[in-house]
């Protein structure tokens, strides 16, 4: 009886080793992440993200790649040194690296009117690192603003 238990234990151990060695050894592929920060102001300098409901953006911003595919995107508002910023995280599948993302924004509270605004972003992809290189609002190149208190830059859109 003890010999039979040992044989079952050995067979069970061998089967366990065989099933664990056939498991996938590579890690799951990581999506490509595109991250940018926007500050929205009116002409007096007031931050328009104060008292703004982030849930309104779900249908007000459409993000597409340069070939027209809709890109997964999430938004959040965060604050640094009493300034609020919109953080936009877009992602594409691991095998779909894009150099251009196009954001269509139509939100009267943030943009000042009900017109559609086109934001085009250009990205540099090297060594698995994705960096925002150029930002255009309706075809006009925008200059990034750098914050002194942290290593952080963003773009300001004025209403």
Short mmCIF file of C-alpha atoms in Angstrom, two decimals:
data_model
loop_
_atom_site.label_atom_id
_atom_site.label_comp_id
_atom_site.label_asym_id
_atom_site.label_seq_id
_atom_site.Cartn_x
_atom_site.Cartn_y
_atom_site.Cartn_z
CA UNK A 1 0.00 0.00 0.00
CA UNK A 2 2.81 2.43 0.87
CA UNK A 3 4.58 1.54 -2.40
CA UNK A 4 1.44 2.36 -4.38
CA UNK A 5 1.16 5.76 -2.67
CA UNK A 6 4.81 6.51 -3.55
CA UNK A 7 4.22 5.56 -7.18
CA UNK A 8 1.13 7.81 -7.32
CA UNK A 9 3.11 10.63 -5.71
CA UNK A 10 5.96 10.24 -8.22
CA UNK A 11 3.55 10.11 -11.17
CA UNK A 12 1.67 13.14 -9.81
CA UNK A 13 4.94 15.05 -9.40
CA UNK A 14 6.02 14.21 -12.96
CA UNK A 15 2.66 15.31 -14.35
CA UNK A 16 2.86 18.55 -12.38
CA UNK A 17 6.35 19.26 -13.74
CA UNK A 18 5.23 18.53 -17.31
CA UNK A 19 2.22 20.85 -17.09
CA UNK A 20 4.20 23.67 -15.48
CA UNK A 21 6.95 23.49 -18.13
CA UNK A 22 4.42 23.76 -20.93
CA UNK A 23 3.13 27.08 -19.57
CA UNK A 24 3.82 30.25 -21.47
CA UNK A 25 7.27 31.52 -20.46
CA UNK A 26 7.06 34.99 -22.02
CA UNK A 27 5.35 37.91 -20.36
CA UNK A 28 2.19 39.33 -21.85
CA UNK A 29 2.88 42.11 -24.33
CA UNK A 30 2.50 45.63 -22.98
CA UNK A 31 0.37 48.16 -24.88
CA UNK A 32 1.92 51.34 -26.29
CA UNK A 33 1.09 54.26 -23.98
CA UNK A 34 0.77 57.90 -25.09
CA UNK A 35 0.52 60.40 -22.23
CA UNK A 36 -0.01 64.14 -22.38
CA UNK A 37 -1.10 66.94 -20.07
CA UNK A 38 -3.36 69.87 -20.91
CA UNK A 39 -4.31 72.99 -19.01
CA UNK A 40 -7.48 74.85 -20.05
CA UNK A 41 -7.75 78.60 -19.33
CA UNK A 42 -10.03 81.44 -20.25
CA UNK A 43 -8.69 84.81 -21.44
CA UNK A 44 -8.41 86.08 -17.87
CA UNK A 45 -6.18 83.13 -16.89
CA UNK A 46 -8.85 81.27 -14.90
CA UNK A 47 -8.36 77.49 -14.94
CA UNK A 48 -11.42 75.96 -16.61
CA UNK A 49 -10.88 72.55 -15.02
CA UNK A 50 -11.99 73.95 -11.65
CA UNK A 51 -15.45 72.49 -10.94
CA UNK A 52 -15.39 70.55 -14.22
CA UNK A 53 -17.08 67.15 -14.41
CA UNK A 54 -14.57 64.79 -16.02
CA UNK A 55 -17.38 62.42 -17.04
CA UNK A 56 -18.47 64.97 -19.66
CA UNK A 57 -15.38 64.19 -21.71
CA UNK A 58 -16.31 60.60 -22.50
CA UNK A 59 -18.25 61.69 -25.57
CA UNK A 60 -16.61 65.10 -26.11
CA UNK A 61 -13.14 63.87 -27.10
CA UNK A 62 -12.52 61.35 -29.84
CA UNK A 63 -8.99 60.04 -30.32
CA UNK A 64 -7.89 58.40 -33.56
CA UNK A 65 -4.65 57.29 -35.12
CA UNK A 66 -3.53 58.89 -38.37
CA UNK A 67 -5.16 56.04 -40.31
CA UNK A 68 -8.54 56.67 -38.64
CA UNK A 69 -8.65 53.90 -36.02
CA UNK A 70 -10.25 54.89 -32.70
CA UNK A 71 -7.68 54.68 -29.88
CA UNK A 72 -8.47 53.61 -26.29
CA UNK A 73 -8.24 56.68 -24.06
CA UNK A 74 -8.84 57.54 -20.41
CA UNK A 75 -8.87 60.95 -18.75
CA UNK A 76 -8.21 62.25 -15.29
CA UNK A 77 -7.88 65.64 -13.66
CA UNK A 78 -5.06 66.13 -11.20
CA UNK A 79 -3.64 69.05 -9.29
CA UNK A 80 -0.06 70.20 -8.79
CA UNK A 81 0.71 73.32 -6.78
CA UNK A 82 -2.92 74.57 -6.96
CA UNK A 83 -3.10 74.11 -10.76
CA UNK A 84 -5.43 71.57 -12.37
CA UNK A 85 -4.43 69.60 -15.45
CA UNK A 86 -6.16 67.14 -17.72
CA UNK A 87 -4.10 63.97 -18.07
CA UNK A 88 -4.86 62.05 -21.25
CA UNK A 89 -3.65 58.45 -21.51
CA UNK A 90 -4.13 56.76 -24.86
CA UNK A 91 -3.03 53.24 -25.71
CA UNK A 92 -2.64 51.05 -28.75
CA UNK A 93 -2.00 47.33 -29.02
CA UNK A 94 1.65 46.22 -28.73
CA UNK A 95 1.92 45.61 -32.46
CA UNK A 96 0.37 48.97 -33.41
CA UNK A 97 2.79 51.83 -32.74
CA UNK A 98 1.55 55.13 -34.12
CA UNK A 99 3.46 58.35 -34.69
CA UNK A 100 0.41 60.63 -34.90
CA UNK A 101 -2.70 60.82 -32.72
CA UNK A 102 -5.57 63.15 -33.59
CA UNK A 103 -7.88 64.41 -30.83
CA UNK A 104 -11.22 65.97 -31.77
CA UNK A 105 -12.57 68.05 -28.88
CA UNK A 106 -16.05 69.54 -28.79
CA UNK A 107 -16.78 70.87 -25.30
CA UNK A 108 -18.11 74.38 -24.78
CA UNK A 109 -17.03 74.60 -21.13
CA UNK A 110 -13.39 73.90 -21.96
CA UNK A 111 -13.06 75.36 -25.45
CA UNK A 112 -15.37 78.40 -25.22
CA UNK A 113 -17.75 77.46 -28.01
CA UNK A 114 -19.43 74.45 -29.56
CA UNK A 115 -16.96 74.22 -32.47
CA UNK A 116 -14.84 71.12 -33.03
CA UNK A 117 -11.14 71.59 -32.34
CA UNK A 118 -8.53 69.30 -33.83
CA UNK A 119 -5.44 68.58 -31.74
CA UNK A 120 -2.73 66.69 -33.60
CA UNK A 121 0.11 65.17 -31.65
CA UNK A 122 3.30 63.71 -33.06
CA UNK A 123 5.23 61.10 -31.13
CA UNK A 124 8.78 59.77 -31.27
CA UNK A 125 9.10 56.05 -30.60
CA UNK A 126 12.56 54.68 -29.80
CA UNK A 127 13.90 52.04 -27.44
CA UNK A 128 10.34 51.22 -26.27
CA UNK A 129 9.95 54.83 -25.11
CA UNK A 130 7.20 57.07 -26.52
CA UNK A 131 7.73 60.83 -26.31
CA UNK A 132 5.49 63.68 -27.41
CA UNK A 133 7.47 65.84 -29.87
CA UNK A 134 4.92 68.18 -31.49
CA UNK A 135 1.46 69.44 -30.60
CA UNK A 136 -0.84 71.33 -32.97
CA UNK A 137 -4.20 73.02 -32.31
CA UNK A 138 -6.18 73.43 -35.55
CA UNK A 139 -2.92 73.22 -37.51
CA UNK A 140 -1.04 75.79 -35.40
CA UNK A 141 1.99 74.49 -33.51
CA UNK A 142 1.78 74.98 -29.74
CA UNK A 143 4.71 75.55 -27.40
CA UNK A 144 4.93 73.43 -24.24
CA UNK A 145 4.98 75.11 -20.84
CA UNK A 146 7.51 73.80 -18.33
CA UNK A 147 6.79 73.94 -14.62
CA UNK A 148 9.67 75.00 -12.39
CA UNK A 149 8.66 73.02 -9.32
CA UNK A 150 8.73 69.57 -10.99
CA UNK A 151 10.13 67.97 -14.12
CA UNK A 152 6.84 68.41 -15.93
CA UNK A 153 5.68 70.09 -19.12
CA UNK A 154 2.21 70.57 -20.56
CA UNK A 155 0.25 72.51 -23.17
CA UNK A 156 -2.14 75.37 -22.42
CA UNK A 157 -5.35 75.74 -24.41
CA UNK A 158 -6.96 79.16 -24.01
CA UNK A 159 -10.72 79.65 -24.42
#
